[in-house]
Coordinates of C-alpha atoms and ligand atoms in Angstrom, one line a residue:
X1 CA 0.2 0.1 0.1
X2 CA 0.7 3.3 -0.8
X3 CA 1.6 6.1 1.9
X4 CA -1.5 8.0 0.3
X5 CA -3.6 5.0 -0.5
X6 CA -6.7 5.8 1.9
X7 CA -9.8 8.1 0.2
X8 CA -11.6 6.9 -2.9
X9 CA -8.0 6.1 -5.2
X10 CA -9.0 8.0 -8.2
X11 CA -8.4 6.4 -11.3
X12 CA -8.2 8.4 -14.4
X13 CA -6.9 5.6 -16.3
X14 CA -7.9 4.8 -19.5
X15 CA -9.5 1.3 -19.4
X16 CA -10.0 -0.2 -17.2
X17 CA -12.5 2.0 -15.9
X18 CA -14.6 3.2 -13.4
X19 CA -16.9 0.6 -11.6
X20 CA -20.3 2.0 -10.1
X21 CA -20.9 0.5 -7.7
X22 CA -24.4 -0.6 -9.2
X23 CA -21.9 -2.4 -11.3
X24 CA -20.0 -3.8 -8.5
X25 CA -22.9 -5.3 -6.4
X26 CA -24.9 -7.1 -9.6
X27 CA -21.9 -8.8 -10.7
X28 CA -21.6 -10.0 -7.2
X29 CA -24.9 -11.3 -6.9
X30 CA -24.9 -15.8 -6.6
X31 CA -24.7 -17.6 -10.0
X32 CA -27.5 -19.4 -11.7
X33 CA -28.1 -21.8 -14.1
X34 CA -27.6 -19.9 -17.4
X35 CA -29.8 -21.6 -19.5
X36 CA -32.7 -20.6 -16.6
X37 CA -36.2 -19.3 -17.3
X38 CA -34.8 -16.0 -15.6
X39 CA -31.3 -15.7 -16.0
X40 CA -32.2 -16.1 -20.5
X41 CA -34.5 -13.4 -20.3
X42 CA -32.2 -10.7 -18.2
X43 CA -29.1 -12.7 -21.6
X44 CA -31.6 -11.6 -24.7
X45 CA -32.4 -7.8 -22.9
X46 CA -29.0 -7.3 -22.6
X47 CA -29.2 -8.6 -26.2
X48 CA -31.4 -6.1 -27.4
X49 CA -30.3 -2.9 -25.2
X50 CA -26.3 -3.3 -26.5
X51 CA -28.3 -3.8 -30.0
X52 CA -29.2 -0.2 -28.7
X53 CA -26.0 0.6 -27.6
X54 CA -24.1 -0.4 -30.9
X55 CA -26.9 1.5 -33.2
X56 CA -27.7 -2.1 -34.5
X57 CA -30.6 -4.5 -35.6
X58 CA -28.6 -7.3 -37.1
X59 CA -25.9 -10.3 -35.1
X60 CA -24.2 -10.2 -32.0
X61 CA -21.3 -12.9 -30.8
X62 CA -19.9 -13.0 -27.4
X63 CA -16.6 -13.5 -25.4
X64 CA -16.0 -14.6 -22.6
X65 CA -12.0 -13.0 -23.7
X66 CA -11.0 -9.1 -23.3
X67 CA -10.6 -6.1 -26.4
X68 CA -8.0 -9.1 -28.0
X69 CA -9.9 -12.3 -28.0
X70 CA -13.0 -9.5 -29.9
X71 CA -10.6 -9.3 -33.1
X72 CA -9.1 -12.3 -33.3
X73 CA -13.0 -13.7 -33.6
X74 CA -13.6 -10.9 -36.3
X75 CA -10.1 -12.4 -38.6
X76 CA -10.4 -15.9 -38.1
X77 CA -14.6 -16.2 -38.8
X78 CA -14.8 -14.3 -42.5
X79 CA -11.0 -14.1 -42.9
X80 CA -8.7 -17.2 -45.0
X81 CA -5.2 -18.1 -45.0
X82 CA -3.3 -15.1 -47.5
X83 CA -6.2 -12.8 -47.4
X84 CA -5.5 -9.1 -47.8
X85 CA -5.9 -6.6 -44.6
X86 CA -5.6 -2.9 -45.4
X87 CA -5.6 -1.5 -41.8
X88 CA -6.2 2.2 -41.5
X89 CA -2.5 3.5 -39.2
X90 CA -3.6 5.5 -36.3
X91 CA -0.7 4.0 -33.2
X92 CA 0.1 1.4 -31.5
X93 CA -3.6 -0.7 -30.9
X94 CA -3.4 -0.4 -34.5
X95 CA 0.2 -2.1 -35.3
X96 CA -1.3 -4.7 -32.1
X97 CA -3.9 -5.5 -34.4
X98 CA -2.0 -5.6 -37.5
X99 CA 0.2 -8.0 -35.9
X100 CA -2.2 -9.4 -34.8
X101 CA -3.5 -10.2 -38.4
X102 CA -0.5 -12.0 -39.5
X103 CA 0.3 -14.3 -36.9
X104 CA -3.0 -15.7 -38.1
X105 CA -1.4 -15.6 -41.1
X106 CA -2.9 -13.0 -43.2
X107 CA -1.6 -10.3 -44.7
X108 CA -1.1 -7.2 -43.6
X109 CA -1.3 -3.4 -45.9
X110 CA -0.7 -0.7 -44.0
X111 CA -1.8 2.6 -44.4
X112 CA 0.1 4.2 -43.2
X113 CA -0.7 7.9 -40.7
X114 CA 1.5 10.6 -38.5
X115 CA 0.4 8.8 -35.0
X116 CA -0.7 13.2 -33.8
X117 CA -2.3 14.1 -36.6
X118 CA -4.4 10.5 -37.8
X119 CA -5.1 9.3 -42.0
X120 CA -5.6 11.3 -44.4
X121 CA -9.5 9.5 -45.1
X122 CA -8.6 11.0 -49.3
X123 CA -6.1 8.7 -50.0
X124 CA -8.0 5.9 -48.9
X125 CA -10.2 6.6 -51.7
X126 CA -7.3 5.8 -54.0
X127 CA -5.6 2.5 -52.0
X128 CA -8.9 0.9 -52.6
X129 CA -9.4 1.7 -56.5
X130 CA -6.0 0.6 -56.8
X131 CA -7.1 -3.3 -55.7
X132 CA -8.8 -3.5 -59.1
X133 CA -8.7 -7.4 -58.1
X134 CA -10.1 -6.8 -54.7
X135 CA -7.3 -8.7 -52.4
X136 CA -8.0 -6.6 -50.3
X137 CA -11.0 -8.2 -48.4
X138 CA -11.4 -5.9 -44.5
X139 CA -10.4 -3.0 -44.2
X140 CA -9.6 -2.2 -40.4
X141 CA -10.4 0.7 -38.4
X142 CA -9.3 2.0 -34.6
X143 CA -12.4 4.2 -33.9
X144 CA -10.0 5.4 -30.7
X145 CA -6.7 5.4 -30.6
X146 CA -6.0 4.7 -27.1
X147 CA -2.7 5.1 -27.2
X148 CA -3.1 8.4 -28.4
X149 CA -6.4 10.0 -27.3
X150 CA -7.4 10.4 -31.7
X151 CA -10.0 9.4 -32.8
X152 CA -11.1 8.0 -36.4
X153 CA -14.5 9.6 -38.6
X154 CA -15.4 6.1 -39.3
X155 CA -18.6 8.3 -41.2
X156 CA -15.1 9.4 -43.7
X157 CA -13.9 5.6 -44.3
X158 CA -17.1 4.2 -44.9
X159 CA -17.0 7.0 -47.7
X160 CA -14.2 6.8 -48.8
X161 CA -14.5 3.3 -49.4
X162 CA -17.9 3.9 -51.3
X163 CA -16.4 6.1 -54.1
X164 CA -14.0 3.4 -54.4
X165 CA -16.5 1.2 -54.9
X166 CA -14.7 -1.6 -53.1
X167 CA -16.3 -4.8 -51.3
X168 CA -14.5 -4.5 -48.4
X169 CA -15.8 -5.8 -45.2
X170 CA -15.3 -2.9 -42.6
X171 CA -14.2 -4.2 -39.2
X172 CA -14.4 -1.4 -36.4
X173 CA -12.1 -1.4 -32.6
X174 CA -14.8 0.1 -31.0
X175 CA -13.8 -0.3 -27.1
X176 CA -12.7 3.1 -26.0
X177 CA -15.5 4.8 -28.1
X178 CA -19.1 3.1 -27.4
X179 CA -20.4 4.4 -24.8
X180 CA -18.0 7.6 -24.8
X181 CA -19.3 9.3 -28.1
X182 CA -21.5 8.2 -31.0
X183 CA -20.5 5.0 -32.8
X184 CA -23.8 3.8 -35.3
X185 CA -23.2 0.5 -36.6
X186 CA -25.4 0.7 -38.5
X187 CA -26.1 3.7 -40.3
X188 CA -22.3 4.2 -41.2
X189 CA -21.8 0.4 -42.7
X190 CA -19.7 -1.0 -40.7
X191 CA -19.7 -4.7 -40.5
X192 CA -18.2 -5.8 -37.7
X193 CA -18.0 -3.5 -34.9
X194 CA -15.4 -4.7 -31.8
X195 CA -16.6 -3.6 -28.0
X196 CA -15.6 -4.7 -25.3
X197 CA -16.8 -5.1 -20.9
X198 CA -12.9 -2.8 -19.0
X199 CA -14.1 0.8 -20.5
X200 CA -17.0 2.7 -21.7
X201 CA -19.3 -0.3 -20.5
X202 CA -17.4 0.3 -16.9
X203 CA -17.6 -3.8 -16.5
X204 CA -14.7 -5.3 -14.3
X205 CA -12.4 -7.0 -17.7
X206 CA -13.4 -10.0 -19.0
X207 CA -16.1 -9.5 -21.5
X208 CA -15.8 -8.6 -25.8
X209 CA -18.0 -9.0 -28.5
X210 CA -18.7 -8.3 -32.1
X211 CA -21.5 -6.4 -34.0
X212 CA -22.0 -8.7 -36.9
X213 CA -23.7 -7.9 -40.8
X214 CA -25.5 -10.1 -42.8
X215 CA -22.8 -9.0 -45.6
X216 CA -20.1 -10.2 -42.7
X217 CA -22.0 -13.3 -41.8
X218 CA -22.0 -13.9 -45.1
X219 CA -18.2 -13.5 -45.4
X220 CA -17.9 -15.7 -42.8
X221 CA -19.9 -18.9 -45.3
X222 CA -16.6 -19.5 -46.8
X223 CA -14.0 -17.9 -44.4
X224 CA -11.5 -21.2 -44.2
X225 CA -9.4 -19.4 -41.4
X226 CA -9.4 -23.0 -38.4
X227 CA -11.5 -22.7 -35.8
X228 CA -13.3 -23.4 -32.7
X229 CA -14.6 -22.0 -30.3
X230 CA -15.5 -18.0 -31.7
X231 CA -16.8 -20.4 -35.1
X232 CA -20.1 -18.1 -35.2
X233 CA -21.8 -21.3 -37.0
X234 CA -20.9 -23.1 -34.3
X235 CA -23.0 -20.5 -31.3
X236 CA -25.5 -19.3 -33.7
X237 CA -27.5 -22.7 -33.2
X238 CA -27.4 -22.5 -30.0
X239 CA -29.6 -20.8 -27.0
X240 CA -27.1 -18.0 -26.7
X241 CA -26.6 -17.6 -30.2
X242 CA -23.0 -17.6 -29.2
X243 CA -20.3 -18.8 -26.3
X244 CA -19.0 -22.9 -27.1
X245 CA -18.5 -23.1 -23.3
X246 CA -19.7 -22.0 -19.9
X247 CA -21.9 -18.4 -20.2
X248 CA -19.8 -15.4 -18.1
X249 CA -23.2 -14.9 -16.0
X250 CA -21.4 -13.0 -13.4
X251 CA -20.4 -10.2 -16.4
X252 CA -24.5 -10.1 -17.7
X253 CA -26.1 -8.8 -14.0
X254 CA -23.2 -6.5 -15.0
X255 CA -24.6 -5.4 -18.1
X256 CA -27.1 -5.4 -17.8
X257 CA -26.4 -3.3 -14.7
X258 CA -24.1 -1.2 -17.4
X259 CA -26.8 -1.2 -19.3
X260 CA -29.5 0.9 -17.1
X261 CA -27.6 3.7 -16.7
X262 CA -26.3 4.7 -19.7
X263 CA -30.4 4.4 -21.6
X264 CA -31.1 6.3 -17.8
X265 CA -29.0 8.9 -18.6
X266 CA -29.7 9.2 -22.2
X267 CA -27.0 8.2 -24.7
X268 CA -26.7 11.0 -26.1
X269 CA -26.3 12.8 -22.4
X270 CA -23.7 10.9 -21.7
X271 CA -22.2 11.2 -24.9
X272 CA -21.8 15.1 -24.3
X273 CA -20.6 14.0 -19.7
X274 CA -18.1 12.9 -22.4
X275 CA -17.3 15.6 -24.0
X276 CA -17.7 18.3 -21.6
X277 CA -14.9 16.3 -19.3
X278 CA -12.7 16.3 -22.7
X279 CA -12.9 19.8 -23.5
X280 CA -12.2 20.1 -20.3
X281 CA -9.1 18.2 -19.9
X282 CA -7.8 20.5 -22.7
X283 CA -8.0 23.2 -21.6
X284 CA -6.5 22.5 -19.3
X285 CA -3.0 21.1 -21.0
X286 CA -2.9 24.2 -23.2
X287 CA -2.2 26.5 -20.7
X288 CA 0.0 24.3 -18.6
X289 CA 1.7 23.4 -22.6
X290 CA 3.2 27.3 -22.3
X291 CA 6.7 27.5 -20.8
X292 CA 7.9 24.2 -22.8
X293 CA 5.1 22.4 -20.6
X294 CA 3.3 19.0 -21.0
X295 CA 1.2 19.4 -24.3
X296 CA -1.7 18.0 -25.9
X297 CA 0.0 14.6 -28.2
X298 CA -3.2 15.0 -30.8
X299 CA -2.8 18.3 -33.1
X300 CA -5.4 17.4 -34.6
X301 CA -8.0 18.9 -33.7
X302 CA -10.9 17.2 -35.8
X303 CA -10.3 13.9 -34.2
X304 CA -9.6 15.3 -30.9
X305 CA -11.4 11.6 -28.3
X306 CA -13.8 12.3 -25.8
X307 CA -13.0 9.1 -23.9
X308 CA -8.9 10.0 -22.9
X309 CA -6.4 12.6 -24.0
X310 CA -2.7 11.9 -24.0
X311 CA -0.7 14.2 -22.7
X312 CA 3.1 14.8 -24.9
X313 CA 6.3 15.1 -21.8
X314 CA 8.8 18.3 -22.6
X315 CA 11.9 16.8 -23.4
X316 CA 14.4 15.4 -21.4
X317 CA 11.8 15.0 -18.6
X318 CA 9.8 11.3 -18.2
X319 CA 6.1 10.5 -17.9
X320 CA 6.4 7.8 -15.1
X321 CA 8.5 9.6 -13.4
X322 CA 4.8 12.1 -13.3
X323 CA 2.2 9.1 -13.0
X324 CA 4.8 7.7 -10.0
X325 CA 4.6 11.6 -7.4
X326 CA 0.7 11.6 -8.6
X327 CA 0.0 6.8 -7.4
X328 CA 1.8 8.2 -4.4
X329 CA 1.3 11.0 -3.0
X330 CA -1.8 11.5 -4.6
X331 CA -3.9 8.1 -4.6
X332 CA -4.8 9.3 -8.2
X333 CA -3.9 6.5 -11.7
X334 CA -3.2 8.1 -14.4
X335 CA -2.2 5.6 -18.3
X336 CA 1.6 5.9 -19.2
X337 CA 2.6 5.9 -22.4
X338 CA 2.2 2.8 -25.3
X339 CA 4.9 1.1 -27.6
X340 CA 7.0 3.5 -28.7
X341 CA 5.7 6.5 -26.7
X342 CA 7.0 4.9 -23.0
X343 CA 7.7 7.4 -21.1
X344 CA 8.0 10.3 -23.4
X345 CA 3.9 10.7 -23.1
X346 CA 1.4 10.2 -20.4
X347 CA -2.8 8.9 -20.4
X348 CA -5.7 10.5 -18.4
X349 CA -9.0 8.0 -19.6
X350 CA -12.2 11.2 -18.7
X351 CA -14.4 7.8 -19.6
X352 CA -17.1 6.0 -18.3
X353 CA -18.4 6.2 -14.9
X354 CA -16.5 9.9 -13.9
X355 CA -18.1 13.2 -13.2
X356 CA -16.3 17.2 -13.2
X357 CA -15.3 16.7 -9.7
X358 CA -13.5 14.1 -10.2
X359 CA -11.8 15.5 -13.2
X360 CA -11.2 18.4 -11.7
X361 CA -9.0 16.3 -8.7
X362 CA -7.5 14.4 -10.9
X363 CA -6.4 17.6 -12.5
X364 CA -4.9 19.3 -9.8
X365 CA -3.4 16.0 -8.9
X366 CA -1.7 16.5 -12.1
X367 CA -0.3 20.2 -11.7
X368 CA 0.8 19.8 -8.8
X369 CA 2.8 16.5 -9.7
X370 CA 4.1 19.0 -12.6
X371 CA 5.3 21.4 -9.9
X372 CA 6.8 18.8 -7.2
X373 CA 9.1 16.5 -10.2
X374 CA 9.8 20.4 -12.2
X375 CA 8.6 19.7 -15.1
X376 CA 7.9 23.0 -16.6
X377 CA 4.7 24.6 -16.7
X378 CA 2.3 27.4 -17.2
X379 CA 0.2 27.7 -14.3
X380 CA -3.3 27.3 -13.9
X381 CA -4.8 24.7 -15.9
X382 CA -6.8 23.3 -13.2
X383 CA -8.6 27.5 -13.7
X384 CA -9.2 26.7 -16.9
X385 CA -10.7 23.6 -16.8
X386 CA -12.8 25.2 -14.0
X387 CA -14.1 27.7 -16.0
X388 CA -14.9 25.2 -19.2
X389 CA -16.8 23.2 -16.8
X390 CA -18.9 26.1 -15.2
X391 CA -19.7 26.8 -18.8
X392 CA -20.6 23.7 -19.2
X393 CA -19.4 23.5 -22.9
Ligands
PLP401 C1 -8.7 -0.8 -24.3 C2 -8.6 -1.7 -26.4 C3 -8.0 -3.3 -27.1 C4 -7.4 -4.3 -26.0 O1 -8.7 -4.3 -25.2 P1 -8.7 -5.9 -24.2 O2 -9.2 -5.3 -23.6 O3 -7.3 -4.8 -23.9 O4 -7.7 -6.9 -24.6 C5 -8.1 -2.6 -27.7 N1 -8.1 -1.4 -28.9 C6 -8.6 -0.8 -28.2 C7 -9.0 1.1 -29.4 C8 -8.5 -0.7 -27.0 O5 -8.7 1.1 -26.4

């Protein structure tokens, strides 16, 4: 236990996220037979409720796995060995997705982008038009790059594919956007939406899912990739239309409560709250950045993420040292930099069960830690955040 381990842990990681008390109570209930009538009723309601959050009327398959498991399920169910996937580079998570595809025997073509500015979607059409033989079977897009704090405009990606009249499936990772800012599976023509439990849905880690379009289900029929535990054909014939083994009953108790919370607040209100909190964090960082202080990693304001902010440390300073001060002195947990950004950025998660005073407490702790760790910055970030929140932007 660190000496600051008293009061509330201010958990500002960009996943997992704070688990609301009512969800903790829900998952603590004793287990039941997953074929019992009461559970099936709750399960079916979860399926319908999650479809409303994904904004789809098509199919969902669940997995007892973290988000990576749902990624793998999306690849093995619709592709065949030697197929090509075009992955839009966003950062650490798009690269991880590419590595997984390669490990599975899928060819990866990367649509390169600057991690701080984001992909130029307009150029995507030409790449797809050049693929006259239609060797590209899928386009992989990370809706919210959790490592950089940048969102990708998926409707623009859809439009670029349509403009090329290319039949590739559109796979979108919505793990850190779903339940944080708008995602519309059907309206945006997403064929596979990959989601997880422990971010915007505020649940414990251990369950993930894919929203699947009719078109993707059709492609699944001819996929020859080896699969068993994640095989949609095996799942679809089962009562739960998912799960080859035991159904994780506790996580569905939690999901039912998560969906109730999202529904009671209203999805649009949930998105507005994430925007307000994201704006407050960005307002603070913009002030700190004076005097060669830490600055926003994302250089493209039209793509600021409303669920996470990555903050780049001044040259010669280390984000992990700052995080250690926050943890040890103030019981505030921040996200670190991933992959090549390790030590170079720290991240403030503002997704899930979070409100204004929680984000202000986190920002005030960071501002104190900047001073304690002798990191150059301009003071007044918290004042700017308060002003931003008071205006209710
Ligand atoms: C968290 C995250 C993942 C990985 O999910 P796990 O549940 O950790 O396996 C994938 N993509 C994005 C964008 C994420 O934020």
